[in-house]
Amino acid sequence: MSVKAKIGPSILNADLANLAAESKKLLDNGADYLHLDVMDGNFVPNLTFGHPMVKSLRNKIKTAFFETHMMVQNPEQWISPMADAGVNLYTFHIEPVDDVYKVSRLIQEAGMQVGLAIKPGTKVADLEKYISIADVVLVMTVEPGFGGQSFMADMMPKVEWLRQNYPNLDIEVDGGVGPKTIECCAKSGANMIVSGTAVVGATDQRQVIKDMRDVVQSYLK
Ligand code: DX5
Ligand code: ZN
């Protein structure tokens, strides 16, 4: 299997007034990438930040891999500014999008990788026809909108199905993932792990990140 275990902390519940410092700390402590949660108050009932903040962060952190998790009603609208802000992986929800192929193509043309996300209520079958154009598939393990929610173990059949059918696909999970739930994700076949509160709030971030990556890697061998 060629996929690798990667831990991408979500900075949603970090001190956003000190985002650069919080992000650097996470990267120094072994984070493989940063997962930046963009919410528009429309697709989800919450509001976070947009491309100006991502661009400011990029100015301070030159090399890290940035994923933006676009919890927005119209992901097409933000492709160009997010590419300009230095985003590497543009992950959007398929639910509100009419033409997933078109949005994916525009993301690629803007020089970013394509991530396709599904909410808990969306079947993996709804995503299947798009898998060939995706660099990453994100299976939400909470209802998107807020950090610190409880992990939904009943999403694991989606991950299992994806891993069985697509052994080389990057499969990401997001929501309620931490030391207590990592085994479940790893066993099911997820290899990209988003973790917010469990990492950001840990007294030993380095240890938590390493332990989770080790568990995921052990199932990929
Ligand atoms: C939820 C976000 C997640 C969330 C993860 O809408 O997409 O990235 O912040 O945070 P935890 O790990 O605390 O659930
Ligand atoms: Zn997220």
PDB file of C-alpha atoms and ligand atoms in Angstrom:
ATOM      1  CA  MET A   1       0.000   0.000   0.000  1.00  0.00           C
ATOM      2  CA  SER A   2       1.449   3.338  -0.986  1.00  0.00           C
ATOM      3  CA  VAL A   3      -0.582   5.648   1.238  1.00  0.00           C
ATOM      4  CA  LYS A   4       1.088   7.125   4.296  1.00  0.00           C
ATOM      5  CA  ALA A   5      -0.162   7.943   7.773  1.00  0.00           C
ATOM      6  CA  LYS A   6      -0.491  11.699   8.168  1.00  0.00           C
ATOM      7  CA  ILE A   7      -1.769  13.765  11.064  1.00  0.00           C
ATOM      8  CA  GLY A   8      -3.314  17.140  10.223  1.00  0.00           C
ATOM      9  CA  PRO A   9      -4.312  19.173  13.233  1.00  0.00           C
ATOM     10  CA  SER A  10      -7.378  21.357  12.900  1.00  0.00           C
ATOM     11  CA  ILE A  11      -6.706  24.808  14.303  1.00  0.00           C
ATOM     12  CA  LEU A  12     -10.412  25.577  14.742  1.00  0.00           C
ATOM     13  CA  ASN A  13     -10.227  25.375  18.516  1.00  0.00           C
ATOM     14  CA  ALA A  14      -6.784  26.932  18.802  1.00  0.00           C
ATOM     15  CA  ASP A  15      -6.226  30.526  19.874  1.00  0.00           C
ATOM     16  CA  LEU A  16      -7.044  32.154  16.553  1.00  0.00           C
ATOM     17  CA  ALA A  17      -5.539  35.443  17.677  1.00  0.00           C
ATOM     18  CA  ASN A  18      -2.216  33.608  17.817  1.00  0.00           C
ATOM     19  CA  LEU A  19      -2.755  31.423  14.798  1.00  0.00           C
ATOM     20  CA  ALA A  20       0.759  31.596  13.390  1.00  0.00           C
ATOM     21  CA  ALA A  21       2.367  30.693  16.697  1.00  0.00           C
ATOM     22  CA  GLU A  22      -0.153  27.911  17.355  1.00  0.00           C
ATOM     23  CA  SER A  23       0.388  26.526  13.863  1.00  0.00           C
ATOM     24  CA  LYS A  24       4.178  26.634  14.105  1.00  0.00           C
ATOM     25  CA  LYS A  25       3.998  24.844  17.421  1.00  0.00           C
ATOM     26  CA  LEU A  26       1.891  22.068  15.889  1.00  0.00           C
ATOM     27  CA  LEU A  27       4.279  21.712  12.963  1.00  0.00           C
ATOM     28  CA  ASP A  28       7.320  21.724  15.269  1.00  0.00           C
ATOM     29  CA  ASN A  29       5.607  18.985  17.232  1.00  0.00           C
ATOM     30  CA  GLY A  30       5.356  16.769  14.179  1.00  0.00           C
ATOM     31  CA  ALA A  31       2.114  17.687  12.390  1.00  0.00           C
ATOM     32  CA  ASP A  32       2.251  16.500   8.781  1.00  0.00           C
ATOM     33  CA  TYR A  33      -0.080  19.203   7.506  1.00  0.00           C
ATOM     34  CA  LEU A  34      -2.502  21.856   8.730  1.00  0.00           C
ATOM     35  CA  HIS A  35      -6.262  21.451   8.320  1.00  0.00           C
ATOM     36  CA  LEU A  36      -7.876  24.885   8.062  1.00  0.00           C
ATOM     37  CA  ASP A  37     -11.649  24.915   8.621  1.00  0.00           C
ATOM     38  CA  VAL A  38     -13.377  27.527   6.477  1.00  0.00           C
ATOM     39  CA  MET A  39     -17.066  28.088   7.279  1.00  0.00           C
ATOM     40  CA  ASP A  40     -19.468  30.514   5.671  1.00  0.00           C
ATOM     41  CA  GLY A  41     -22.392  30.567   8.128  1.00  0.00           C
ATOM     42  CA  ASN A  42     -24.551  29.154   5.346  1.00  0.00           C
ATOM     43  CA  PHE A  43     -23.507  25.597   4.518  1.00  0.00           C
ATOM     44  CA  VAL A  44     -22.854  25.201   8.244  1.00  0.00           C
ATOM     45  CA  PRO A  45     -24.267  27.262  11.132  1.00  0.00           C
ATOM     46  CA  ASN A  46     -20.929  28.731  12.090  1.00  0.00           C
ATOM     47  CA  LEU A  47     -18.408  31.251  10.812  1.00  0.00           C
ATOM     48  CA  THR A  48     -14.641  31.051  10.907  1.00  0.00           C
ATOM     49  CA  PHE A  49     -12.224  32.694   8.494  1.00  0.00           C
ATOM     50  CA  GLY A  50     -11.480  33.019   4.811  1.00  0.00           C
ATOM     51  CA  HIS A  51      -8.675  33.476   2.348  1.00  0.00           C
ATOM     52  CA  PRO A  52      -7.212  36.707   3.819  1.00  0.00           C
ATOM     53  CA  MET A  53      -6.369  34.885   7.001  1.00  0.00           C
ATOM     54  CA  VAL A  54      -5.027  31.850   5.173  1.00  0.00           C
ATOM     55  CA  LYS A  55      -2.820  34.153   3.100  1.00  0.00           C
ATOM     56  CA  SER A  56      -1.513  35.892   6.212  1.00  0.00           C
ATOM     57  CA  LEU A  57      -0.729  32.524   7.737  1.00  0.00           C
ATOM     58  CA  ARG A  58       1.059  31.443   4.556  1.00  0.00           C
ATOM     59  CA  ASN A  59       3.229  34.553   4.740  1.00  0.00           C
ATOM     60  CA  LYS A  60       4.460  33.381   8.128  1.00  0.00           C
ATOM     61  CA  ILE A  61       4.639  29.658   7.348  1.00  0.00           C
ATOM     62  CA  LYS A  62       6.238  29.167   3.958  1.00  0.00           C
ATOM     63  CA  THR A  63       6.554  25.462   3.437  1.00  0.00           C
ATOM     64  CA  ALA A  64       3.898  23.537   5.387  1.00  0.00           C
ATOM     65  CA  PHE A  65       1.159  21.706   3.498  1.00  0.00           C
ATOM     66  CA  PHE A  66      -2.149  23.569   3.905  1.00  0.00           C
ATOM     67  CA  GLU A  67      -5.530  21.922   3.460  1.00  0.00           C
ATOM     68  CA  THR A  68      -8.599  24.137   3.515  1.00  0.00           C
ATOM     69  CA  HIS A  69     -11.765  22.291   4.484  1.00  0.00           C
ATOM     70  CA  MET A  70     -14.358  24.372   2.675  1.00  0.00           C
ATOM     71  CA  MET A  71     -17.628  24.140   4.578  1.00  0.00           C
ATOM     72  CA  VAL A  72     -19.228  26.635   2.224  1.00  0.00           C
ATOM     73  CA  GLN A  73     -22.273  26.751   0.002  1.00  0.00           C
ATOM     74  CA  ASN A  74     -20.402  27.837  -3.111  1.00  0.00           C
ATOM     75  CA  PRO A  75     -16.890  26.360  -3.141  1.00  0.00           C
ATOM     76  CA  GLU A  76     -16.260  27.516  -6.712  1.00  0.00           C
ATOM     77  CA  GLN A  77     -16.233  31.112  -5.487  1.00  0.00           C
ATOM     78  CA  TRP A  78     -13.146  30.702  -3.320  1.00  0.00           C
ATOM     79  CA  ILE A  79     -10.886  28.625  -5.566  1.00  0.00           C
ATOM     80  CA  SER A  80      -8.876  31.463  -7.031  1.00  0.00           C
ATOM     81  CA  PRO A  81      -8.320  33.417  -3.785  1.00  0.00           C
ATOM     82  CA  MET A  82      -7.409  30.252  -1.901  1.00  0.00           C
ATOM     83  CA  ALA A  83      -4.919  29.266  -4.598  1.00  0.00           C
ATOM     84  CA  ASP A  84      -3.469  32.766  -4.345  1.00  0.00           C
ATOM     85  CA  ALA A  85      -3.277  32.314  -0.563  1.00  0.00           C
ATOM     86  CA  GLY A  86      -0.999  29.310  -1.034  1.00  0.00           C
ATOM     87  CA  VAL A  87      -3.407  26.464  -0.316  1.00  0.00           C
ATOM     88  CA  ASN A  88      -2.191  23.004  -1.378  1.00  0.00           C
ATOM     89  CA  LEU A  89      -5.319  20.889  -0.978  1.00  0.00           C
ATOM     90  CA  TYR A  90      -8.786  22.355  -1.508  1.00  0.00           C
ATOM     91  CA  THR A  91     -11.355  20.080   0.089  1.00  0.00           C
ATOM     92  CA  PHE A  92     -15.008  20.861  -0.559  1.00  0.00           C
ATOM     93  CA  HIS A  93     -18.329  19.230   0.216  1.00  0.00           C
ATOM     94  CA  ILE A  94     -20.113  17.662  -2.702  1.00  0.00           C
ATOM     95  CA  GLU A  95     -23.587  18.176  -1.170  1.00  0.00           C
ATOM     96  CA  PRO A  96     -24.297  21.748  -2.342  1.00  0.00           C
ATOM     97  CA  VAL A  97     -22.438  21.440  -5.668  1.00  0.00           C
ATOM     98  CA  ASP A  98     -24.192  20.823  -8.992  1.00  0.00           C
ATOM     99  CA  ASP A  99     -21.113  20.111 -11.073  1.00  0.00           C
ATOM    100  CA  VAL A 100     -18.446  18.420  -8.969  1.00  0.00           C
ATOM    101  CA  TYR A 101     -16.351  17.687 -12.082  1.00  0.00           C
ATOM    102  CA  LYS A 102     -16.223  21.342 -13.030  1.00  0.00           C
ATOM    103  CA  VAL A 103     -15.280  22.540  -9.551  1.00  0.00           C
ATOM    104  CA  SER A 104     -12.598  19.842  -9.331  1.00  0.00           C
ATOM    105  CA  ARG A 105     -11.177  20.831 -12.701  1.00  0.00           C
ATOM    106  CA  LEU A 106     -11.027  24.496 -11.679  1.00  0.00           C
ATOM    107  CA  ILE A 107      -9.193  23.543  -8.487  1.00  0.00           C
ATOM    108  CA  GLN A 108      -6.630  21.577 -10.481  1.00  0.00           C
ATOM    109  CA  GLU A 109      -6.231  24.372 -13.002  1.00  0.00           C
ATOM    110  CA  ALA A 110      -5.561  26.723 -10.095  1.00  0.00           C
ATOM    111  CA  GLY A 111      -2.696  24.440  -9.067  1.00  0.00           C
ATOM    112  CA  MET A 112      -4.247  22.778  -6.030  1.00  0.00           C
ATOM    113  CA  GLN A 113      -5.112  19.197  -5.157  1.00  0.00           C
ATOM    114  CA  VAL A 114      -8.757  18.171  -4.932  1.00  0.00           C
ATOM    115  CA  GLY A 115     -10.405  16.892  -1.764  1.00  0.00           C
ATOM    116  CA  LEU A 116     -14.005  15.678  -1.817  1.00  0.00           C
ATOM    117  CA  ALA A 117     -15.890  15.685   1.476  1.00  0.00           C
ATOM    118  CA  ILE A 118     -19.143  14.070   2.595  1.00  0.00           C
ATOM    119  CA  LYS A 119     -21.272  14.862   5.627  1.00  0.00           C
ATOM    120  CA  PRO A 120     -22.476  12.042   7.894  1.00  0.00           C
ATOM    121  CA  GLY A 121     -25.840  11.902   6.116  1.00  0.00           C
ATOM    122  CA  THR A 122     -24.297  11.500   2.653  1.00  0.00           C
ATOM    123  CA  LYS A 123     -23.756   8.016   1.296  1.00  0.00           C
ATOM    124  CA  VAL A 124     -20.375   6.999   0.036  1.00  0.00           C
ATOM    125  CA  ALA A 125     -22.148   5.812  -3.126  1.00  0.00           C
ATOM    126  CA  ASP A 126     -22.953   9.473  -3.893  1.00  0.00           C
ATOM    127  CA  LEU A 127     -19.229  10.129  -4.030  1.00  0.00           C
ATOM    128  CA  GLU A 128     -18.114   7.034  -5.877  1.00  0.00           C
ATOM    129  CA  LYS A 129     -18.318   8.365  -9.398  1.00  0.00           C
ATOM    130  CA  TYR A 130     -15.981  11.231  -8.522  1.00  0.00           C
ATOM    131  CA  ILE A 131     -13.229   9.229  -6.840  1.00  0.00           C
ATOM    132  CA  SER A 132     -11.040   9.094  -9.935  1.00  0.00           C
ATOM    133  CA  ILE A 133     -10.713  12.896  -9.916  1.00  0.00           C
ATOM    134  CA  ALA A 134     -10.047  13.183  -6.160  1.00  0.00           C
ATOM    135  CA  ASP A 135      -6.654  13.340  -4.513  1.00  0.00           C
ATOM    136  CA  VAL A 136      -8.279  12.908  -1.097  1.00  0.00           C
ATOM    137  CA  VAL A 137     -11.690  11.779   0.092  1.00  0.00           C
ATOM    138  CA  LEU A 138     -12.853  13.178   3.435  1.00  0.00           C
ATOM    139  CA  VAL A 139     -15.388  11.200   5.453  1.00  0.00           C
ATOM    140  CA  MET A 140     -16.812  13.455   8.160  1.00  0.00           C
ATOM    141  CA  THR A 141     -17.131  11.759  11.529  1.00  0.00           C
ATOM    142  CA  VAL A 142     -19.183  14.599  13.049  1.00  0.00           C
ATOM    143  CA  GLU A 143     -21.751  16.955  11.611  1.00  0.00           C
ATOM    144  CA  PRO A 144     -19.552  19.759  10.210  1.00  0.00           C
ATOM    145  CA  GLY A 145     -19.662  23.126  11.925  1.00  0.00           C
ATOM    146  CA  PHE A 146     -18.024  22.821  15.313  1.00  0.00           C
ATOM    147  CA  GLY A 147     -14.947  21.365  16.964  1.00  0.00           C
ATOM    148  CA  GLY A 148     -15.086  19.230  20.071  1.00  0.00           C
ATOM    149  CA  GLN A 149     -18.015  16.989  19.096  1.00  0.00           C
ATOM    150  CA  SER A 150     -18.287  13.244  19.669  1.00  0.00           C
ATOM    151  CA  PHE A 151     -16.868  10.837  17.100  1.00  0.00           C
ATOM    152  CA  MET A 152     -19.458   8.942  15.048  1.00  0.00           C
ATOM    153  CA  ALA A 153     -18.205   5.372  14.853  1.00  0.00           C
ATOM    154  CA  ASP A 154     -21.090   4.495  12.542  1.00  0.00           C
ATOM    155  CA  MET A 155     -19.267   6.334   9.740  1.00  0.00           C
ATOM    156  CA  MET A 156     -16.575   3.640   9.673  1.00  0.00           C
ATOM    157  CA  PRO A 157     -18.338   1.385   7.149  1.00  0.00           C
ATOM    158  CA  LYS A 158     -17.845   4.215   4.611  1.00  0.00           C
ATOM    159  CA  VAL A 159     -14.117   4.250   5.322  1.00  0.00           C
ATOM    160  CA  GLU A 160     -13.908   0.452   5.193  1.00  0.00           C
ATOM    161  CA  TRP A 161     -15.686   0.341   1.864  1.00  0.00           C
ATOM    162  CA  LEU A 162     -13.418   3.017   0.409  1.00  0.00           C
ATOM    163  CA  ARG A 163     -10.253   1.290   1.609  1.00  0.00           C
ATOM    164  CA  GLN A 164     -11.362  -2.107   0.317  1.00  0.00           C
ATOM    165  CA  ASN A 165     -12.144  -0.730  -3.109  1.00  0.00           C
ATOM    166  CA  TYR A 166      -9.427   1.927  -3.373  1.00  0.00           C
ATOM    167  CA  PRO A 167      -6.284   0.644  -1.639  1.00  0.00           C
ATOM    168  CA  ASN A 168      -4.193   3.605  -2.811  1.00  0.00           C
ATOM    169  CA  LEU A 169      -6.644   6.393  -2.053  1.00  0.00           C
ATOM    170  CA  ASP A 170      -5.900   9.023   0.577  1.00  0.00           C
ATOM    171  CA  ILE A 171      -8.842   8.667   2.961  1.00  0.00           C
ATOM    172  CA  GLU A 172      -9.267  11.367   5.579  1.00  0.00           C
ATOM    173  CA  VAL A 173     -11.448  11.424   8.674  1.00  0.00           C
ATOM    174  CA  ASP A 174     -12.424  14.563  10.558  1.00  0.00           C
ATOM    175  CA  GLY A 175     -14.344  15.135  13.755  1.00  0.00           C
ATOM    176  CA  GLY A 176     -13.918  13.775  17.257  1.00  0.00           C
ATOM    177  CA  VAL A 177     -10.704  11.981  16.371  1.00  0.00           C
ATOM    178  CA  GLY A 178      -8.112  11.630  19.125  1.00  0.00           C
ATOM    179  CA  PRO A 179      -6.220   8.998  21.091  1.00  0.00           C
ATOM    180  CA  LYS A 180      -9.451   7.266  22.131  1.00  0.00           C
ATOM    181  CA  THR A 181     -10.894   6.946  18.636  1.00  0.00           C
ATOM    182  CA  ILE A 182      -7.792   6.624  16.471  1.00  0.00           C
ATOM    183  CA  GLU A 183      -7.710   2.837  16.589  1.00  0.00           C
ATOM    184  CA  CYS A 184     -11.199   2.655  15.144  1.00  0.00           C
ATOM    185  CA  CYS A 185     -10.241   5.004  12.266  1.00  0.00           C
ATOM    186  CA  ALA A 186      -6.965   3.213  11.602  1.00  0.00           C
ATOM    187  CA  LYS A 187      -8.529  -0.234  11.593  1.00  0.00           C
ATOM    188  CA  SER A 188     -11.129   0.942   9.099  1.00  0.00           C
ATOM    189  CA  GLY A 189      -8.433   2.176   6.733  1.00  0.00           C
ATOM    190  CA  ALA A 190      -8.214   5.954   7.188  1.00  0.00           C
ATOM    191  CA  ASN A 191      -4.705   7.313   6.632  1.00  0.00           C
ATOM    192  CA  MET A 192      -5.160  11.096   6.874  1.00  0.00           C
ATOM    193  CA  ILE A 193      -6.245  12.052  10.336  1.00  0.00           C
ATOM    194  CA  VAL A 194      -7.680  15.436  11.258  1.00  0.00           C
ATOM    195  CA  SER A 195      -7.642  16.081  14.959  1.00  0.00           C
ATOM    196  CA  GLY A 196      -8.609  19.342  16.617  1.00  0.00           C
ATOM    197  CA  THR A 197      -9.239  19.532  20.332  1.00  0.00           C
ATOM    198  CA  ALA A 198      -7.400  16.288  21.118  1.00  0.00           C
ATOM    199  CA  VAL A 199      -4.150  17.652  19.680  1.00  0.00           C
ATOM    200  CA  VAL A 200      -4.448  21.394  20.228  1.00  0.00           C
ATOM    201  CA  GLY A 201      -5.454  20.955  23.861  1.00  0.00           C
ATOM    202  CA  ALA A 202      -2.912  18.230  24.659  1.00  0.00           C
ATOM    203  CA  THR A 203      -0.218  18.929  27.235  1.00  0.00           C
ATOM    204  CA  ASP A 204       2.211  16.932  25.095  1.00  0.00           C
ATOM    205  CA  GLN A 205       1.262  17.601  21.477  1.00  0.00           C
ATOM    206  CA  ARG A 206       4.327  15.833  20.144  1.00  0.00           C
ATOM    207  CA  GLN A 207       3.465  12.605  21.931  1.00  0.00           C
ATOM    208  CA  VAL A 208      -0.200  12.658  20.890  1.00  0.00           C
ATOM    209  CA  ILE A 209       0.676  13.289  17.234  1.00  0.00           C
ATOM    210  CA  LYS A 210       3.333  10.557  17.228  1.00  0.00           C
ATOM    211  CA  ASP A 211       1.128   8.012  18.993  1.00  0.00           C
ATOM    212  CA  MET A 212      -1.743   8.565  16.574  1.00  0.00           C
ATOM    213  CA  ARG A 213       0.523   8.354  13.532  1.00  0.00           C
ATOM    214  CA  ASP A 214       2.063   5.118  14.836  1.00  0.00           C
ATOM    215  CA  VAL A 215      -1.370   3.523  15.269  1.00  0.00           C
ATOM    216  CA  VAL A 216      -2.433   4.510  11.745  1.00  0.00           C
ATOM    217  CA  GLN A 217       0.848   3.357  10.221  1.00  0.00           C
ATOM    218  CA  SER A 218       0.604  -0.016  11.959  1.00  0.00           C
ATOM    219  CA  TYR A 219      -2.610  -0.769  10.068  1.00  0.00           C
ATOM    220  CA  LEU A 220      -1.195   0.349   6.722  1.00  0.00           C
ATOM    221  CA  LYS A 221       1.647  -2.152   6.727  1.00  0.00           C
TER     222      LYS A 221
HETATM  223  C1  DX5 B   1     -15.762  20.347  12.163  1.00  0.00           C
HETATM  224  C2  DX5 B   1     -14.413  20.569  11.560  1.00  0.00           C
HETATM  225  C3  DX5 B   1     -13.339  19.739  12.175  1.00  0.00           C
HETATM  226  C4  DX5 B   1     -13.164  19.974  13.644  1.00  0.00           C
HETATM  227  C5  DX5 B   1     -12.250  18.973  14.242  1.00  0.00           C
HETATM  228  O1  DX5 B   1     -16.705  21.007  11.415  1.00  0.00           O
HETATM  229  O2  DX5 B   1     -14.430  20.257  10.189  1.00  0.00           O
HETATM  230  O3  DX5 B   1     -12.127  19.909  11.472  1.00  0.00           O
HETATM  231  O4  DX5 B   1     -12.713  21.242  13.913  1.00  0.00           O
HETATM  232  O5  DX5 B   1     -12.161  19.230  15.604  1.00  0.00           O
HETATM  233  P1  DX5 B   1     -12.301  18.069  16.677  1.00  0.00           P
HETATM  234  O6  DX5 B   1     -11.155  17.124  16.461  1.00  0.00           O
HETATM  235  O7  DX5 B   1     -12.245  18.781  17.956  1.00  0.00           O
HETATM  236  O8  DX5 B   1     -13.622  17.374  16.440  1.00  0.00           O
HETATM  237 ZN    ZN B   2     -12.500  20.075   9.200  1.00  0.00          ZN
END
